[in-house]
Coordinates of C-alpha atoms and ligand atoms in Angstrom, one line a residue:
X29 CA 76.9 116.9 84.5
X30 CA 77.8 114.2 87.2
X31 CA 80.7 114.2 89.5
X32 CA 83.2 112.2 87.8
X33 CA 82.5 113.8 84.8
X34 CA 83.3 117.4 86.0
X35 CA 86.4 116.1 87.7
X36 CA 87.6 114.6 84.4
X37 CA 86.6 118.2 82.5
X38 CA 89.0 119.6 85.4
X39 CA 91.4 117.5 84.9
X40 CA 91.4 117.7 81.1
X41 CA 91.3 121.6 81.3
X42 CA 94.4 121.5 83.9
X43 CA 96.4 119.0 81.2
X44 CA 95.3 121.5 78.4
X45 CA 96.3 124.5 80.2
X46 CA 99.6 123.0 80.9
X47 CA 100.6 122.3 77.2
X48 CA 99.2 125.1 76.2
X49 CA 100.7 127.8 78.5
X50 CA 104.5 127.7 76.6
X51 CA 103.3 128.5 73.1
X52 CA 101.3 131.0 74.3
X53 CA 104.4 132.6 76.8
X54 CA 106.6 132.2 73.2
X55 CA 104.1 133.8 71.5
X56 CA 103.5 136.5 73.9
X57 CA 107.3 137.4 73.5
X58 CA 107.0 137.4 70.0
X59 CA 109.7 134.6 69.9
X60 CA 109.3 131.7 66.8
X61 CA 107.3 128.7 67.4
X62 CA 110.6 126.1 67.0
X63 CA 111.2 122.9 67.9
X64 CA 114.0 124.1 70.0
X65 CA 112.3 127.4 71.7
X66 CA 109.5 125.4 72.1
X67 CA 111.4 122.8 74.3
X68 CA 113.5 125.3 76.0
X69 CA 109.9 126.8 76.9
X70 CA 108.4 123.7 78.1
X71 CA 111.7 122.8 79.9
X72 CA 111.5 126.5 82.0
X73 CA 107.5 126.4 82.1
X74 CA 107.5 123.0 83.4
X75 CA 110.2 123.2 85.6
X76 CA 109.3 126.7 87.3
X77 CA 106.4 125.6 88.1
X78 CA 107.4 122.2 89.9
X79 CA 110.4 124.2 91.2
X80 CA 107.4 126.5 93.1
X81 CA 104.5 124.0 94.0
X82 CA 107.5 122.2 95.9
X83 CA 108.7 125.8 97.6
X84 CA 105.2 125.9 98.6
X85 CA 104.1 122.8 100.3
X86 CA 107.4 122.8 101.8
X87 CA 107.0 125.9 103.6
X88 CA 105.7 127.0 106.5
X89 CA 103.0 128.7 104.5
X90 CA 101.4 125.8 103.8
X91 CA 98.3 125.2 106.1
X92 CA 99.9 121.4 106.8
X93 CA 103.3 122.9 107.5
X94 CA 103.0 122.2 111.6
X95 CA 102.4 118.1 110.4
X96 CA 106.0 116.5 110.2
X97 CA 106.7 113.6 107.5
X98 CA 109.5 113.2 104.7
X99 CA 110.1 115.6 102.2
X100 CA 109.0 113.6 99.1
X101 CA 105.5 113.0 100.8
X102 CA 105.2 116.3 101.1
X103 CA 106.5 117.5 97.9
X104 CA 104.4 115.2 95.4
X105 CA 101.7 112.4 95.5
X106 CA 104.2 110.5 92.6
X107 CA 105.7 109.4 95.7
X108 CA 102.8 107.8 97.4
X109 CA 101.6 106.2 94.0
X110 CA 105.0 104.6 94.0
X111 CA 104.7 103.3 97.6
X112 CA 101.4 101.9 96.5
X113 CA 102.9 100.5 93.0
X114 CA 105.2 98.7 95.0
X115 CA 102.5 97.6 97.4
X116 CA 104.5 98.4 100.6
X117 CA 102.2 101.2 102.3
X118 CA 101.1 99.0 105.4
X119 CA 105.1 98.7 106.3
X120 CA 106.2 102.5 105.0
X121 CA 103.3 103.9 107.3
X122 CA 104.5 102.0 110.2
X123 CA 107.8 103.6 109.3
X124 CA 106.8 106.9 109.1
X125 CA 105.1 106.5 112.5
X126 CA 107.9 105.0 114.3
X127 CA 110.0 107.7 112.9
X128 CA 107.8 110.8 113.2
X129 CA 105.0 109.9 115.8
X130 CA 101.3 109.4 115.4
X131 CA 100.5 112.1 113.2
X132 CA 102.6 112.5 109.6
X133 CA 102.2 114.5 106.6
X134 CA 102.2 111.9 103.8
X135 CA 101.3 113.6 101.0
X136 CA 101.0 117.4 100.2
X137 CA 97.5 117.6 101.0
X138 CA 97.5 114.5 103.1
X139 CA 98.1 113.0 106.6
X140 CA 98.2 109.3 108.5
X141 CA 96.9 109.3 112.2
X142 CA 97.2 106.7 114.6
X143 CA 96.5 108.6 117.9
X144 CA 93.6 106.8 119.3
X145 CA 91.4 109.6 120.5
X146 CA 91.7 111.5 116.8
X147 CA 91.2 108.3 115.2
X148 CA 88.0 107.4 117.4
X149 CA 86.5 111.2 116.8
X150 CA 87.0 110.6 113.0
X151 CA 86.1 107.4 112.5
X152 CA 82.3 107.3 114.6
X153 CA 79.4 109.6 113.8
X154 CA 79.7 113.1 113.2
X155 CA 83.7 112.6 112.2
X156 CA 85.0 112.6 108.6
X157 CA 83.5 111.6 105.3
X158 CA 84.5 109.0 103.4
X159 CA 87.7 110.7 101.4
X160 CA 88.9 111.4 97.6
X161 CA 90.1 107.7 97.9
X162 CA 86.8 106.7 97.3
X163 CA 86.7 108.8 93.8
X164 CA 87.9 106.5 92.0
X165 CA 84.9 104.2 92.5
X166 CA 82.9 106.5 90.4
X167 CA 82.7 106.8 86.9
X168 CA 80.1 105.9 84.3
X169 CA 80.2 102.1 83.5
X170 CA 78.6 101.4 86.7
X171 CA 76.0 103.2 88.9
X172 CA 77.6 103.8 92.5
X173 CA 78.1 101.7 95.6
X174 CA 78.1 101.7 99.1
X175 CA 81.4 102.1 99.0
X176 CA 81.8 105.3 96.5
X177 CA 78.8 107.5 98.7
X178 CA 79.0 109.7 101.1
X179 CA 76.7 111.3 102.9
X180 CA 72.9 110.7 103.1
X181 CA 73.3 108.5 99.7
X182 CA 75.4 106.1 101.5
X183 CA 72.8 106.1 104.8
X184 CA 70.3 105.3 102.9
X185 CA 72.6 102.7 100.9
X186 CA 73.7 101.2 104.1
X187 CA 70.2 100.3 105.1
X188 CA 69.9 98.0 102.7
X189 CA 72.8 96.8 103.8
X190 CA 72.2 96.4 107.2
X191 CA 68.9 94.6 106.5
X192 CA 71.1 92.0 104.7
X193 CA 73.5 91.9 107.8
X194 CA 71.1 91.1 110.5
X195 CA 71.6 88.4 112.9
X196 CA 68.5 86.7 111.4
X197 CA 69.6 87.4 107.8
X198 CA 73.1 85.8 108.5
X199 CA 71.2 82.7 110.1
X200 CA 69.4 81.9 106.8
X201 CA 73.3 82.5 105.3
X202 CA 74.4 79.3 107.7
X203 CA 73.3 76.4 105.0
X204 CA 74.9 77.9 102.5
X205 CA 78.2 78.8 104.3
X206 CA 78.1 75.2 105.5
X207 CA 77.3 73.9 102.0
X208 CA 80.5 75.5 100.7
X209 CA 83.2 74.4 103.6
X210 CA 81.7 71.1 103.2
X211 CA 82.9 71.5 99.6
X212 CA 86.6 72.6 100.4
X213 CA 86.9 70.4 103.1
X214 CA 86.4 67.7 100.8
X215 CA 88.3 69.0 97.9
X216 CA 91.0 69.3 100.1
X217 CA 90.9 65.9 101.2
X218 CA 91.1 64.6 97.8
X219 CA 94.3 66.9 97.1
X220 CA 97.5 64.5 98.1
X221 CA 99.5 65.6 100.8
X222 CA 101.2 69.2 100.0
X223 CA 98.7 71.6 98.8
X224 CA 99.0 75.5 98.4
X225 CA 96.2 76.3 101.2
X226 CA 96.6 80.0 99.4
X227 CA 95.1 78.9 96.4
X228 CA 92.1 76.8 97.9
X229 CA 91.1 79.9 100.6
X230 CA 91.0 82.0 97.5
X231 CA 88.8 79.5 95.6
X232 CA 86.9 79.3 98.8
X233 CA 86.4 82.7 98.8
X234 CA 85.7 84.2 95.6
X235 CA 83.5 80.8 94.7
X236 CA 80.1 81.7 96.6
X237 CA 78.7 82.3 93.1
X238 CA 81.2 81.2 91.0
X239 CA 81.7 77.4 91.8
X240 CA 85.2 77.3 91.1
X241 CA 85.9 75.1 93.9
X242 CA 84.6 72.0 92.4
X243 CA 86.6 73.2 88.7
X244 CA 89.4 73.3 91.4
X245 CA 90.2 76.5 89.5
X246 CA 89.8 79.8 88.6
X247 CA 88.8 79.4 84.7
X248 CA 87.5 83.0 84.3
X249 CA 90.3 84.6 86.6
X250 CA 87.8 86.4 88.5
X251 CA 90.3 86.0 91.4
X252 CA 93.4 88.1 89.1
X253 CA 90.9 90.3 87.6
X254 CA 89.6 91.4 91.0
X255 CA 93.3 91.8 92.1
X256 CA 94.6 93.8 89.0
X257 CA 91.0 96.3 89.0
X258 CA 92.0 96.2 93.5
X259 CA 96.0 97.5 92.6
X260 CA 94.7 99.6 89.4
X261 CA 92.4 101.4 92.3
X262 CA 95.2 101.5 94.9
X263 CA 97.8 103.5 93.0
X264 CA 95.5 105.3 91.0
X265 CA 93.7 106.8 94.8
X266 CA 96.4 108.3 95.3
X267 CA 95.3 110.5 92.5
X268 CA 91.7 110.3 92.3
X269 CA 91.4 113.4 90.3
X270 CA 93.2 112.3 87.7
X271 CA 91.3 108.7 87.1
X272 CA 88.6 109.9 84.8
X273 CA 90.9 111.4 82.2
X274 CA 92.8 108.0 82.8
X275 CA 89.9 106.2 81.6
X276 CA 90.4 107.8 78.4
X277 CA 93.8 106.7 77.9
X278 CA 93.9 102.8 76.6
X279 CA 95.5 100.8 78.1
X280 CA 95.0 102.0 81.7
X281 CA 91.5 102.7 81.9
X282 CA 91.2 99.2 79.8
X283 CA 91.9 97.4 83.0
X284 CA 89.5 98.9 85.3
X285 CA 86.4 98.6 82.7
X286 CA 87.0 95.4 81.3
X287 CA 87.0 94.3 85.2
X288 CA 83.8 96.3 85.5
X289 CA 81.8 94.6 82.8
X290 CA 82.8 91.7 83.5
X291 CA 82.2 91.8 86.9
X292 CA 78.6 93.2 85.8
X293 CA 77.8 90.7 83.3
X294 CA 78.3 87.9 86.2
X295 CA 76.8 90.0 89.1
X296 CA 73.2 91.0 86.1
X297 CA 73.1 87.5 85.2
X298 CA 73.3 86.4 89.3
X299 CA 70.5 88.9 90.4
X300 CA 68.3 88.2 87.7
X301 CA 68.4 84.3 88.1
X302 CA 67.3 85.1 91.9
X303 CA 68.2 83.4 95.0
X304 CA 67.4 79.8 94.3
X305 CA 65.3 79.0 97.5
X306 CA 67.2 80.6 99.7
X307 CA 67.6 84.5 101.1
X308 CA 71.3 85.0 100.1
X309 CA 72.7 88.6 100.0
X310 CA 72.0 89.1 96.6
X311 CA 68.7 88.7 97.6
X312 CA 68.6 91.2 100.2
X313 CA 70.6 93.9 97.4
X314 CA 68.0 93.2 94.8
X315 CA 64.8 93.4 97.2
X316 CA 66.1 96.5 98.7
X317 CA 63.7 98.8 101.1
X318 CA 62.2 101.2 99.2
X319 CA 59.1 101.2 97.8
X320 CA 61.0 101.6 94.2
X321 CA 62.9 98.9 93.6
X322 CA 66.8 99.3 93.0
X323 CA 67.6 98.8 89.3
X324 CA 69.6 95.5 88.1
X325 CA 72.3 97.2 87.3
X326 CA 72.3 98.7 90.9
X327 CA 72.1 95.7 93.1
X328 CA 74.7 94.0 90.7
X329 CA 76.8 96.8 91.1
X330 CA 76.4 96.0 95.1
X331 CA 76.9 92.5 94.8
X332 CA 80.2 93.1 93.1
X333 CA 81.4 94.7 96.1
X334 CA 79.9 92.1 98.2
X335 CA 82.2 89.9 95.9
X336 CA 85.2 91.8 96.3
X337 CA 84.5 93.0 99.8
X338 CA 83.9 89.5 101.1
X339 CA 86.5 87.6 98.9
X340 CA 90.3 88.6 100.0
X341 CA 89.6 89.8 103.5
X342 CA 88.4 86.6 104.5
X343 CA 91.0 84.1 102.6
X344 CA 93.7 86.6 103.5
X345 CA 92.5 86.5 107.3
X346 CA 92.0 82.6 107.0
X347 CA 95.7 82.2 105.5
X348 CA 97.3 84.4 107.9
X349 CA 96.2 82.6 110.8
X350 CA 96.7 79.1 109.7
X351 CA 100.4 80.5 109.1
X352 CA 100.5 82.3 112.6
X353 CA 99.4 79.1 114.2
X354 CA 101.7 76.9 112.1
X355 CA 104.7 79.0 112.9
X356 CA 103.8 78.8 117.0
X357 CA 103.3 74.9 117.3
X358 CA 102.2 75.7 121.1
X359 CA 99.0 77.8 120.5
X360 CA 98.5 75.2 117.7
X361 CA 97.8 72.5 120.4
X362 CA 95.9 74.8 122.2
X363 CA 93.5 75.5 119.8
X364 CA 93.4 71.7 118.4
X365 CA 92.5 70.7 122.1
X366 CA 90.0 73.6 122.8
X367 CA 88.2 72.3 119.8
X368 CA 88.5 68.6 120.8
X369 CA 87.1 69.3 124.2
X370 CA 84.3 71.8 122.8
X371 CA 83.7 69.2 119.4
X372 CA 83.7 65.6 121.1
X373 CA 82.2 62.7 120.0
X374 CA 80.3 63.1 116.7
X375 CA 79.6 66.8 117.6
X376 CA 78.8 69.2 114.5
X377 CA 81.7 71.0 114.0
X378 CA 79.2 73.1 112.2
X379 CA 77.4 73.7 115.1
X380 CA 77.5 77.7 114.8
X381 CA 76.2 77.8 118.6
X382 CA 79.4 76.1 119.8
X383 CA 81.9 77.8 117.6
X384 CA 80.5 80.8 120.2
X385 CA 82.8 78.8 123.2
X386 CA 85.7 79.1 121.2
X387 CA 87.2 81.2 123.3
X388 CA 91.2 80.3 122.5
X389 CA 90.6 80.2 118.6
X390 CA 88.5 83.5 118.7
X391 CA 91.4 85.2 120.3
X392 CA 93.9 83.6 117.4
X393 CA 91.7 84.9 115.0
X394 CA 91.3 88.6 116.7
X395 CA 95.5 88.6 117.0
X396 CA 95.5 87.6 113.5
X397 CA 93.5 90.4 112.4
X398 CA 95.3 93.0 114.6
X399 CA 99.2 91.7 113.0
X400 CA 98.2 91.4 110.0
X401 CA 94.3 93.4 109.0
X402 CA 93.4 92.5 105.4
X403 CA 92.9 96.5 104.8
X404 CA 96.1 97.7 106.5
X405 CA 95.8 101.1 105.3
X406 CA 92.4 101.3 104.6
X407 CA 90.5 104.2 102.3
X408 CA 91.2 108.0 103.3
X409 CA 88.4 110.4 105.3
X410 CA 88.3 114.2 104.0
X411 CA 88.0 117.3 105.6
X412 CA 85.3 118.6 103.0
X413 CA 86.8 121.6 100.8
X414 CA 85.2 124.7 101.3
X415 CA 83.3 123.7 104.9
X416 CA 86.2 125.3 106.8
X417 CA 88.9 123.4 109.2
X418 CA 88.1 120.9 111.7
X419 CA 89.7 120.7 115.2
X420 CA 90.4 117.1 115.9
X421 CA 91.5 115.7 119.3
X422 CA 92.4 119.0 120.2
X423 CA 94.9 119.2 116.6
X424 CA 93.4 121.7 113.7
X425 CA 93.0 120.0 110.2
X426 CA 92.8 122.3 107.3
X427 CA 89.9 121.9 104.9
X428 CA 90.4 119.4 102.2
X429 CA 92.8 117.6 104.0
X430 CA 92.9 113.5 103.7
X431 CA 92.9 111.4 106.6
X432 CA 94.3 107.9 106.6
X433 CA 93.8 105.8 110.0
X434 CA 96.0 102.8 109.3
X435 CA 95.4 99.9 111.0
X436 CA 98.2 98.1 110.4
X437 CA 100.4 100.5 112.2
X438 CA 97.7 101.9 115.1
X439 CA 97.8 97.8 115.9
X440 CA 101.4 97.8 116.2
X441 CA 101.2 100.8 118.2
X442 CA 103.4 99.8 121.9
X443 CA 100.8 103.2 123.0
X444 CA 97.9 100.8 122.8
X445 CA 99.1 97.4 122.6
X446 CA 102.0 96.9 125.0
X447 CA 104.3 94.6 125.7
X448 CA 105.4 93.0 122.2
X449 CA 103.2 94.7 120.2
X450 CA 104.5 93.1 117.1
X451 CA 104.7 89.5 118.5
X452 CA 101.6 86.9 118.1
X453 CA 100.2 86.7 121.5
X454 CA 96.6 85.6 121.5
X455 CA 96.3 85.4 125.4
X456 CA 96.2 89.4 125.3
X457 CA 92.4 88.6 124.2
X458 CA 91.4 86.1 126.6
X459 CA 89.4 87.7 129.7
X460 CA 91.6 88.8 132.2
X461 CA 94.8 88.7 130.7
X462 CA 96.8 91.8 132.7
X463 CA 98.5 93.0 129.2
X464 CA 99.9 96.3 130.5
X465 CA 98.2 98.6 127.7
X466 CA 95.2 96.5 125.1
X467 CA 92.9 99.6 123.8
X468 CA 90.0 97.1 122.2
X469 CA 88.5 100.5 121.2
X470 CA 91.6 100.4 118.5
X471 CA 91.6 97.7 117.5
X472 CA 90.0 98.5 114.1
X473 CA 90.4 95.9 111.5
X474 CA 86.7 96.0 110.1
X475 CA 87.3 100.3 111.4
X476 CA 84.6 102.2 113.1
X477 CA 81.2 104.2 112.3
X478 CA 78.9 104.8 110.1
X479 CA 81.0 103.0 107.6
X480 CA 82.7 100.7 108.7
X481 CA 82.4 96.8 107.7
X482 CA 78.7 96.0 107.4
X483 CA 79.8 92.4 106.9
X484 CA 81.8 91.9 110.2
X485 CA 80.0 89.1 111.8
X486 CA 79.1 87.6 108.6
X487 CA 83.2 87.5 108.5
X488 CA 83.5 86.2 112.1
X489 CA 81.0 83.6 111.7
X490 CA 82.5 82.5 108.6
X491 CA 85.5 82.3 109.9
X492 CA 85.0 80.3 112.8
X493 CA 83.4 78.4 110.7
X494 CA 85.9 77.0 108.4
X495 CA 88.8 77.1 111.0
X496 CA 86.5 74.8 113.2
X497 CA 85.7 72.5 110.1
X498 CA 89.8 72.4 108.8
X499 CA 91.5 71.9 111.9
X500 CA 89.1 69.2 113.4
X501 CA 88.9 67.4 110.0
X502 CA 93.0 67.6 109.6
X503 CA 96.6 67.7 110.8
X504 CA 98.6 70.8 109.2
X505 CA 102.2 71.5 108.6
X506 CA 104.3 73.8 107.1
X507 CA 105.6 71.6 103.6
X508 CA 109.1 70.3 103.3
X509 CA 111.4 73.0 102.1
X510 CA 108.7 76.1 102.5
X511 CA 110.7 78.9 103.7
X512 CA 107.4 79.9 106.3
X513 CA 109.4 82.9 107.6
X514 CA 109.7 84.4 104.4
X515 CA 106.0 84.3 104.2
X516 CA 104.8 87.7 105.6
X517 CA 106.9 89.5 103.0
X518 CA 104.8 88.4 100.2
X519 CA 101.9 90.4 101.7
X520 CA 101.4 93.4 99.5
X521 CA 98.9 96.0 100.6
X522 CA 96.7 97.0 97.4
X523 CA 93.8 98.4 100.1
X524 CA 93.1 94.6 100.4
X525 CA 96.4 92.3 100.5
X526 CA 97.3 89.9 98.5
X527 CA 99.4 87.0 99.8
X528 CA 102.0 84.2 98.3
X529 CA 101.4 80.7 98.4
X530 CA 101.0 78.8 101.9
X531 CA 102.9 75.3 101.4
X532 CA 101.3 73.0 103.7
X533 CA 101.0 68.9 104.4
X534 CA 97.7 68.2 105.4
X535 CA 96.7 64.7 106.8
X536 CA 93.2 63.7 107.9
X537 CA 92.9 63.4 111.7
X538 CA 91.5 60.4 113.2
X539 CA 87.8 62.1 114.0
X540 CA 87.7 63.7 110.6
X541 CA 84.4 64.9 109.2
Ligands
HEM606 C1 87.9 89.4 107.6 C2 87.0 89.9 106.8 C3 86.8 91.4 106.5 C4 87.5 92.5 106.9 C5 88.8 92.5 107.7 C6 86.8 93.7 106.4 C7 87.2 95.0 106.6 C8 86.5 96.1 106.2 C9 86.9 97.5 106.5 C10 88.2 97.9 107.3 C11 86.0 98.3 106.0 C12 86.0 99.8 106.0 C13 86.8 100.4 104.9 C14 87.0 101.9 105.1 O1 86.3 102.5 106.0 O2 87.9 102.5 104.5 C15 85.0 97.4 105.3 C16 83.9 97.9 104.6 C17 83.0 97.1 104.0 N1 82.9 95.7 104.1 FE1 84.2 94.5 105.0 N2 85.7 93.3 105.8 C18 85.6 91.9 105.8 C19 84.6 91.1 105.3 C20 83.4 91.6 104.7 C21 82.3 90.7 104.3 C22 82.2 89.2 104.5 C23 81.5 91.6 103.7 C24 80.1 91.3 103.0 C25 79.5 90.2 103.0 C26 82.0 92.9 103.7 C27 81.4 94.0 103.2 C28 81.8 95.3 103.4 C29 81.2 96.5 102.8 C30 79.9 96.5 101.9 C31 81.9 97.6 103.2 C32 81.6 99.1 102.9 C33 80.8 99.6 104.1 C34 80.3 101.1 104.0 O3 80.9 101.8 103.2 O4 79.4 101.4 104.7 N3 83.2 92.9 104.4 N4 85.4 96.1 105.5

């Protein structure tokens, strides 16, 4: 019996138990089986039992008692599923923080730390796991990922990985990354005028297989899809336990396997038509290293986390900046003329070897990523249950406790990024700036360790890429009437944000591509 199944027997047996338990203490007292007694019974089962788990993890008899954070954290995990619901975590973490310091109890069995030496010990080898956060990744409609493993499974997963990371492997990626922000440079120079650069990031973005750019659309919705399966998975991590027995119950586990077949279907139908001449990373998942091949339905289940992996986080961190730069016209010019005087003169503004002197726009882009990190809150570590506690920067944490790190509010920490850590100040990246406190070991946005983002300078390069390519090919402004300071608030954390439309003029510049 696999995992997921014997969490969902657990589970089952727990739901049973509880509806059970009242007939049997009616029948035990030799009471009739009503409809009345029987709801008086539920009513006093039910509620003594809340009434007591509550006395308990409020106390100081429960191993996380010395942790401070609000009651309703502590009490239930309904609380933090609502937080996620709503999609606010990144903001109520920073909250907490603020309000409580760097380590809070958020949820009974549960704490966020943003101390930097507890979050470097967790984070790099021989820290934490990967957490029950990452349960809900498993169940049976699709075999597990790099994402879902833990342990040696995931090492061994990684290496495949890594082999489709490599500076050399990412090289071969170049024609292909250039082939596509060819396409959306020139799709958006066919738009007129005021365009929702939003909408054409995320096109950019989810289309490396899908070619919706040139349908100028998203016809198969792969882009909501991903998005309802990515806030499905959010709220229901904060209950992992509980999401096999919800895939029995239509329609909630509907969502999250009509996303997976779906997604599978596409991904099969990808690996088996090969890479076309050239070594993509589907390539890479479907070779694999071993001498036994990794089965289709493995490497597609791979690639669909490449897909969703690579997708969001980069439109998100693409949108965020164009906004951040929009919004400070004077580090605007200063990137326009770092790229004029790096890009003269019928220079390739593909030219991957010159996007490496961007020195300015780099630091835009690493600001961007510390203000606003397209996983703000990331997924939990665990101290494993049963292995004993684990003394971390000098702090115990009991055994089978969950660990978030998030970034979005160790980023805003004034302890490691001081003065105006909230502001968007690029300069604090350029070499010697004299920022009074800028801890680069925290700044984490692709995190730390053995698992943290395999794709990072696949990310970076892709990014410089397309920033090069839109602002030397065209003049941006925020649209007539676009309320751009509103913007930010329509970033909802759902482990990878989602944004709200970016109204923008564009016009072609004078040395346009
Ligand atoms: C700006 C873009 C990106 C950001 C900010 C980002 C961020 C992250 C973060 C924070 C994690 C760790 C999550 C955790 O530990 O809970 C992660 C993991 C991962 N990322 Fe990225 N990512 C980006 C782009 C990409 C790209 C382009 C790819 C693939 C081509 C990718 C593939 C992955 C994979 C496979 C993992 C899981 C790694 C593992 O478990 O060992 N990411 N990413």
């Amino acid at each position: 019996m696999n995992y997921s199944l014997l969490l969902s027997a657990a589970a089952l047996g727990l739901v049973l138990c509880l509806a059970l338990e009242p007939v049997a203490l009616l029948l035990l007292l030799g009471w009739p089986v009503t409809t009345a007694h029987l709801v008086c019974a539920y009513l006093v089962f039910l509620g003594t039992l809340s009434l007591s788990i509550a006395a308990y993890r409020l106390s100081p008899f429960h191993p996380l008692a010395q942790y401070p954070g609000p009651a309703m954290g502590k009490v239930t995990k309904l609380w933090g599923m609502w937080i996620a619901w709503r999609g606010y975590r990144h903001l109520y973490c920073k909250k907490l923080h603020v309000t409580y310091g760097p380590y809070v109890r958020i949820g009974p069995n549960e704490l966020s730390v943003i101390d930097g030496p507890a979050v470097r010990q967790i984070l790099n080898s021989g820290g934490l796991d990967k957490g029950r956060y990452y349960d809900t990744g498993n169940h049976d409609y699709t075999p597990r990922t790099i994402v879902s493993l833990t342990g040696e499974a995931h090492t061994a997963k990684r290496r495949v990985w890594n082999r489709a990371m490599t500076s050399a492997a990412i090289r071969e990626y170049d024609q292909l990354l250039v082939k596509r922000t060819s396409q959306l440079l020139s799709r958006l120079g066919e738009q007129n005028g005021t365009l929702d650069l939003v909408a054409w990031f995320d096109l950019f973005a989810f289309g490396g297989g899908f070619e919706m750019l040139r349908a100028g659309e998203d016809a198969d919705g792969v882009g909501s899809r991903i998005r309802s399966f990515m806030k499905a998975s959010s709220v229901a991590g904060q209950i992992p336990w509980i999401v096999s027995t919800l895939h029995l119950f239509p329609p909630v586990g509907r969502t999250i396997k009509e996303f997976n077949q779906f997604a599978q279907g596409l991904a099969i139908q990808r690996v088996k038509n090969g890479a076309r001449g050239t070594k993509d990373l589907w390539y890479h998942l479907a070779t694999g290293l071993e001498k036994i091949k990794p089965t289709v339905e493995s490497s597609a289940a791979d690639g669909v986390v490449g897909v969703i992996a690579a997708s969001d986080t980069t439109a998100s961190a693409l949108s965020s900046l164009v906004w951040f730069l929009l919004s400070n016209p004077k580090y605007y010019s200063r990137v326009q003329s770092e790229l004029d005087s790096t890009f003269v003169n019928g220079d390739d503004p593909f030219d991957v070897t010159k996007h490496e002197q961007l020195e300015f726009l780099s630091a835009c882009i690493n600001e961007t990523l510390r203000l606003h990190p397209p996983l703000p809150s990331s997924g939990s570590r665990q101290v494993k249950p049963n292995e004993g506690a684990r003394t971390i920067a000098g702090r115990v944490i009991p055994e089978g406790t969950s660990v978030f790190l998030p970034s979005y509010s160790l980023h805003r920490s004034p302890e490691y990024f001081f003065p105006h850590p909230d502001q968007f100040i690029p300069d604090r990246w350029l070499p010697g700036s004299d920022f009074e406190k800028h801890d680069t070991s925290l700044f984490i946005p692709f995190s730390l360790g053995p698992a943290s983002c395999v794709g990072q300078k696949f990310a970076r390069r892709e990014l410089l890429m397309v920033l090069t390519a839109l602002f030397k090919s065209f003049r941006l402004s925020f649209a007539d009437g676009f309320n751009s300071a509103a913007w930010p608030t329509y970033i909802h954390d759902y482990f990878v944000v989602t944004r709200g439309p970016l109204r923008v003029n564009l016009t072609r510049r004078h040395n346009d591509l």
